[in-house]
Every structure is written in structure tokens, then in C-alpha cells.
Amino acid sequence: MTRIETLLAKRLEAVSVSPTLAVMMEAKALKAKGVDVIDFGPGEPDFDTPANVKRAAAAAIEANLTHYTDTSGIVELRRAIAARYRDLYGADWTEDQVITGVGGKNVLFLLALALFEPGDRVAIFAPFWVSFPEQVRLTGATPILIQAREEDGFIPRARDLEPHAGRLKAIILNSPCNPSGAVIPADEVERLAAFCERTGAILISDETYDTFHYGPGRFASFASQAARLRDRLVVVNSLSKTYAMTGWRVGYGLGPRPLIDALRKIQSHDATHTASISQAAGVEAVRGAQDSVAAMLAEYRRRRDEIVPALNRVRGIRCATPGGAFYVFPNVSGAMARLGAGTSIDLAKRLMTEIGVATVPGEAFGVPGHLRLSYALSLDRIRAGVDRLRGLLGTADA
Ligand code: PLP
């Protein structure tokens, strides 16, 4: 160990580098060597940012909107976000209850810093988005990992929180879920909100994929519970996926004013705010025409409807149909047994090196025996990737 390593803060010992980013790097390295990798790894849209949004950014540069802004973001953007929640979900948050940040990830981290400290317990359902437990650990608090059931479509259930009632500082939920695509139905949203109302736990709802919901019915946002959980609900969202704007780094949170003020205080000593130009583009994204979003949703649906049955035709893979987001999270225990892979990490490595198919192993999300495949890639590539899997593993019995 070098001297500098011995000097690193202890809090880092509990934390590892994002495993999804690690897969991305590995796939990149193979591609650089000339291997044709079919990459189901990335958690980002393969679409370009809509033209109206790009034009708004160019106009912002021309208009010299290139200076510091309010720490919580320009008021036009916060108003546009509050209006979105009023129009879509009937929530009455005002612009001073909105903070924007450098992606949803930054807003979630600000929340963790504002709320959590050693001794606090924070419930997170597995499979979980990779950064939730790590952000909690970085604050010295303890993530309480609760397994959602595969046979129940990995839906987080309020009844599974009961053994922890009264001992949780917060619960972090994510619907539609990365990695499972699970969507929490309206009646369960209601039960989870009732649990927090009764026990005093703060409810953090990450709804980064709310636009990519395939129905039936409308997406059940926790924003519908805003009046009931006035002092303890925070909804986090992002422009990254909805508008194919991952690189622009605009995320946001809506919640109780004193908490939003606390996030702002921390942000004033951290990033200050997200880029002024990205914020101007964000106003157009949220307020402008939404036809490109509808087109992306339709294309993701087409891909989902292609990849799920195709994967189920591969021996050793069992894939449920997700209700949202752009991921599938099939059970691959049969494939592991077939190839003699001891873990889904081993399986993912073999798929990468033997057939050039990049996936993310379930261990990254707290549920081994599964792989996450993103379908944010063209139908042709999806078909070619699944063909490679079938070539290696064989065709499932009808
Ligand atoms: N939350 C979930 C569930 C995600 O999948 C992601 C990105 O993959 C984020 C938050 C953060 O996205 P961003 O920081 O780009 O807004």
C-alpha cells in the first residue's frame, strides 16, 4: 500500500466504484482492440438530445447566459418542473420547493448528506440502483437491504418494511426500477406512503424513468402522496433519460422547503449549481414540445416487446416483461449451470470474452443469478446480441 492509500478516509472502505461504469470501461477496452462488442451495458439512451433542446442551448450561449446562477437553479427551470408535477400528478409544489443539480445522482447525494449520519438506518429494496447503498454508506449511515421477490416482479412491498418499523430514518424507492424495470402499482404506492406517515420515515422516491412507463394505466408517482407526506416526501427526477440528456447533467428534487434549503446550503459549497447552459436547455426540454419523448417511448416499447420473447427462447434464461425503464433483468441461473459459471459475475465475464456480449451481473444490484441488459440499442443490435446468446446456450424447449 502506498502512503497516500493509507491516508484515505475510512469512510471509503465501505464503498466500491460503480460496477456499471466498470462494465462500460471493460466493453470500451475490448472495442478499442477491434472486438465487435454488442453492448447491453449502458444505462443511457442511444437517442440524440432533441433538436429543440439543442437549439435552446445554442441560443443561451449566444445570449451570454454563461454566468453563475442561483444555487438551486434558474427560476424558469424550477417553475417548469413544478408545473410538470402539477400537470402530470396534481402535486402543488412551488418553485421554492424545487432544487436542480448536476444530475439526479448529485441531488440524491445532497439528500444523503443533508439527512443521514452514523446510526441512521435507511431501507433500500434489492434489486437497487447501484449508487443508493453507496451514497448512504458514504455518510456513515447503514443501508438496510430488503429483497423484493422475483415471483412478485421485484415490486417493493410495504409489508416487508414492517420488521423495521420505527427504526428507519428513510426509505429510498425507485419506480420504474433500474435494473428490474418493476413499476410500483398505485395501491402499493398508497401502502408505502401510509407506512411512512405512520412510522415517521422519510420517503425518497427516485422517479428518473417515470416517462418510460408502458402501462396499463398511468404511472403511479409518489407525487400523488405529496399532500399526505408534506413534511417527509422527496421526489427525485432527471432530464438525463427522459430527454436523452445524460451528458448535460440536469437532475432535480421536489420536497419540503426546509429540506430543499438544506440541500441548497450544501450545494453552495459543492458544485454551486449545474451548468447555466444546461439549465436553459432544460427549460425548453420540460416546457417545449414532448413529441420526441413520445417517439422514444414508442421505440423502447418496440424493443422491449422484441427482447423479452427473444431472451425467453434462449436456454437457461427466464425473462419477465418489465413495466418501465429500458432494462430487462432476467434470471440466468440455468445459463450459469449450463456453462459451469459459479456466479453471474463469472457468467457476465464469459459472455463478454467468449461472444462479445456486454451485460451487468446481478451482484451489482444486490441480486445474484440475474443479468441486467439495457435495451437502449437498436433492434438490429438487440437481435444480433440475442442470437449470440442462443448460439452459446442453445434454444429453449418450446
Ligand atoms: N437514478 C436512477 C435509478 C438511475 O438509473 C440513474 C442513472 O442511471 C440516476 C438516478 C442518475 O442519473 P443522472 O445523474 O444522470 O440524472
CSV table of C-alpha atoms and ligand atoms in Angstrom, one decimal, residues 43 103-105 108 129 174 178 206 208-209 238 240-241 249 327, ligand 1:
chain,number,residue,atom,x,y,z
A,43,GLY,CA,-27.8,2.9,-18.7
A,103,GLY,CA,-27.9,15.1,-12.5
A,104,GLY,CA,-30.2,13.1,-10.3
A,105,LYS,CA,-27.2,11.4,-8.7
A,108,LEU,CA,-29.6,12.2,-4.3
A,129,TRP,CA,-29.7,1.2,-8.4
A,174,ASN,CA,-37.1,3.6,-7.4
A,178,ASN,CA,-33.2,0.3,-12.6
A,206,ASP,CA,-36.4,8.2,-7.4
A,208,THR,CA,-35.9,9.0,-13.1
A,209,TYR,CA,-37.7,6.7,-15.5
A,238,SER,CA,-33.7,13.9,-14.0
A,240,SER,CA,-31.0,12.5,-18.4
A,241,LYS,CA,-33.2,9.7,-19.5
A,249,ARG,CA,-26.2,16.9,-16.1
A,327,TYR,CA,-33.8,-2.6,-18.8
B,1,PLP,N1,-31.5,7.1,-10.5
B,1,PLP,C1,-31.5,6.0,-11.3
B,1,PLP,C2,-32.4,4.9,-10.9
B,1,PLP,C3,-30.7,5.9,-12.4
B,1,PLP,O1,-30.7,4.8,-13.1
B,1,PLP,C4,-29.8,6.9,-12.7
B,1,PLP,C5,-28.8,6.8,-13.8
B,1,PLP,O2,-28.5,5.8,-14.3
B,1,PLP,C6,-29.8,8.1,-11.9
B,1,PLP,C7,-30.7,8.2,-10.8
B,1,PLP,C8,-28.9,9.3,-12.1
B,1,PLP,O3,-28.9,9.8,-13.4
B,1,PLP,P1,-28.4,11.3,-13.6
B,1,PLP,O4,-27.4,11.6,-12.6
B,1,PLP,O5,-27.8,11.2,-15.0
B,1,PLP,O6,-29.6,12.2,-13.6
